[in-house]
CSV table of C-alpha atoms in Angstrom, one decimal:
chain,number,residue,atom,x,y,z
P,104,UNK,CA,19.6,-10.5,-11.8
P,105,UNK,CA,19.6,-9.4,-7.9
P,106,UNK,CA,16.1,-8.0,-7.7
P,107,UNK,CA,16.8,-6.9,-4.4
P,108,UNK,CA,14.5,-4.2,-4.3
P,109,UNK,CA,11.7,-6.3,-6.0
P,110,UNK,CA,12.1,-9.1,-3.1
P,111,UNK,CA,11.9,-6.3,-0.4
P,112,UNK,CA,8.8,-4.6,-2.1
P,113,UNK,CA,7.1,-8.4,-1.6
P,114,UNK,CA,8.0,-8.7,2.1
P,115,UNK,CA,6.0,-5.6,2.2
P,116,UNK,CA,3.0,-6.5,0.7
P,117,UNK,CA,3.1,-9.7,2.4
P,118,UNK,CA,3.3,-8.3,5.8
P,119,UNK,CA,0.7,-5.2,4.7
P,120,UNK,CA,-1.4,-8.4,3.5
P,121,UNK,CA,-1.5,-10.0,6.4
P,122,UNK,CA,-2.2,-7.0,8.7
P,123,UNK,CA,-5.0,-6.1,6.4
P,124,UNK,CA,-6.5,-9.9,6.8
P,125,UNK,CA,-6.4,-9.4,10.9
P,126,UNK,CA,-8.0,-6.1,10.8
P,127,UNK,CA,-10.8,-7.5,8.7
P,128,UNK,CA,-11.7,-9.7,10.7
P,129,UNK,CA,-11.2,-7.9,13.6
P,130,UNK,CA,-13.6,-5.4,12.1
P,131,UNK,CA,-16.3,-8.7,11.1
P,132,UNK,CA,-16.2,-9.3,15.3
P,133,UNK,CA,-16.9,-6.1,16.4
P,134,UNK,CA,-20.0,-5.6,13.9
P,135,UNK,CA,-18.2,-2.8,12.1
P,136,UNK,CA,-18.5,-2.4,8.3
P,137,UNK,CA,-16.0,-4.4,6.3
P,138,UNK,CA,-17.0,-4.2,2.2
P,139,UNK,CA,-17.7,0.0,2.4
P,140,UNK,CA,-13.7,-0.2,4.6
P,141,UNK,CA,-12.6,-1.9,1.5
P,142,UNK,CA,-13.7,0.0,-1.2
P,143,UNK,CA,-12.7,3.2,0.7
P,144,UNK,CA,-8.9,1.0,1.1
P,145,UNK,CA,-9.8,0.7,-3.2
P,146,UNK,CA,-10.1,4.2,-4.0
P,147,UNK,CA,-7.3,5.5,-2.2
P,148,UNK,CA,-4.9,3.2,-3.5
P,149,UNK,CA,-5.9,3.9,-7.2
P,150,UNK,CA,-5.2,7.7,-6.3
P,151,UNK,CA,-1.8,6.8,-4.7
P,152,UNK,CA,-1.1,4.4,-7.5
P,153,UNK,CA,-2.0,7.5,-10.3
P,154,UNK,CA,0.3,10.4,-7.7
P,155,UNK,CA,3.0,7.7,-7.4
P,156,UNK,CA,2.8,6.8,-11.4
P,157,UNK,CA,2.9,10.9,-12.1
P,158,UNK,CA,5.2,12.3,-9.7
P,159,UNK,CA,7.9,9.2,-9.6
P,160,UNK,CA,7.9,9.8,-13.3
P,161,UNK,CA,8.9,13.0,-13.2
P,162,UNK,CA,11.5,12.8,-10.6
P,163,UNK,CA,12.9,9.7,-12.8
P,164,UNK,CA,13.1,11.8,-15.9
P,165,UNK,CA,14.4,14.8,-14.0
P,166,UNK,CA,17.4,12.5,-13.0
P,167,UNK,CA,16.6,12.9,-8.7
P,168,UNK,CA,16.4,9.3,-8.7
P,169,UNK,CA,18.1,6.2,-10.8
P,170,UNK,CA,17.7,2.8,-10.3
P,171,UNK,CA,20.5,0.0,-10.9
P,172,UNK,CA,19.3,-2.0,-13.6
P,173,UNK,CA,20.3,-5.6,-11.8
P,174,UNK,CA,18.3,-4.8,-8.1
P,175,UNK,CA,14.9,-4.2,-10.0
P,176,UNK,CA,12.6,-6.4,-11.9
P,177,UNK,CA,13.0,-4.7,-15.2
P,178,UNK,CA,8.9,-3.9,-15.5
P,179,UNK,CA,8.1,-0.5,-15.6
P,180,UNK,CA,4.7,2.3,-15.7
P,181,UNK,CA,7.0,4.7,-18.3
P,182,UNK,CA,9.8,5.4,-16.3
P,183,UNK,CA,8.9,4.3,-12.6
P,184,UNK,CA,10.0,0.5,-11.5
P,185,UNK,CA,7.0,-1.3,-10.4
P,186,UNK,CA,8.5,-1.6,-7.5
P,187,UNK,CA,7.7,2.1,-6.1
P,188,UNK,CA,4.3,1.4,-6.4
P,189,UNK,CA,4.5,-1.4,-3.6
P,190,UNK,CA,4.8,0.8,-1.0
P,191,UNK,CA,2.3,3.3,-1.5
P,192,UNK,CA,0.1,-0.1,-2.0
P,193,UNK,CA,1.4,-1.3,1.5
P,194,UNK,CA,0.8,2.2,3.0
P,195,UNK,CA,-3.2,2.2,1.9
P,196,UNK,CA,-3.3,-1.5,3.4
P,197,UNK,CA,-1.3,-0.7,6.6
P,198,UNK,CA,-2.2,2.5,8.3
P,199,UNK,CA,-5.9,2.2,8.4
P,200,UNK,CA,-5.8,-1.8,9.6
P,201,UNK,CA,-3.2,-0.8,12.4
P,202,UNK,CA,-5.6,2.4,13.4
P,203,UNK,CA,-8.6,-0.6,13.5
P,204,UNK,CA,-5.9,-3.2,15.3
P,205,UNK,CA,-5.1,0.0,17.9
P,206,UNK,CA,-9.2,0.5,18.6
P,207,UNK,CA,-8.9,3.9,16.9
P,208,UNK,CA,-12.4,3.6,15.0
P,209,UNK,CA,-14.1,1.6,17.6
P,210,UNK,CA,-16.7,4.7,18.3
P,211,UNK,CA,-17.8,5.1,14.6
P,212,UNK,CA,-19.7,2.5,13.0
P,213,UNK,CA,-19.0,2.4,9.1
């Protein structure tokens, strides 16, 4: 088994990881808010995690996308690889810690 797309779908998350672990503390220096950040990072990654589950079912079962069996893990949510669900994932964790690594919420307190 190749598992190529499960071994990029890790570099991901690792790098989203780490980027989320320097914006928290960058946030912790400046006196900003961290635990009400991370819940907020929390809820919008179960609603990505449901939209991704739904719609990359659907597109599955309507045949837009296939998946060769030996580049994914073989674990599934119904249709969808696990594997989608690493970038949506990486997305929640990215964007907002690079806006907080930029200085784009340096104004508002949370």
């Amino acid at each position: 088994m190749n598992a190529a797309y499960s071994i990029l779908s890790i570099v991901f998350l690792a790098v989203a990881s780490l980027v989320l672990c320097v914006a928290v503390t960058v946030r912790r220096r400046r006196g900003q808010q961290v635990g009400k950040w991370l819940v907020t990072l929390l809820v919008a990654a179960a609603v990505l995690f449901v939209l991704t589950a739904i719609f990359d079912n659907l597109m599955i079962a309507v045949g837009l996308m296939t998946y060769a069996a030996g580049r994914i893990s073989g674990a599934s949510i119904g249709l969808a690889p696990i594997e989608d669900f690493a970038y949506p994932l990486a997305a929640v964790m990215l964007l907002p810690s690079l806006w907080t690594l930029a200085g784009g919420d340096r104004s508002r307190e949370h």
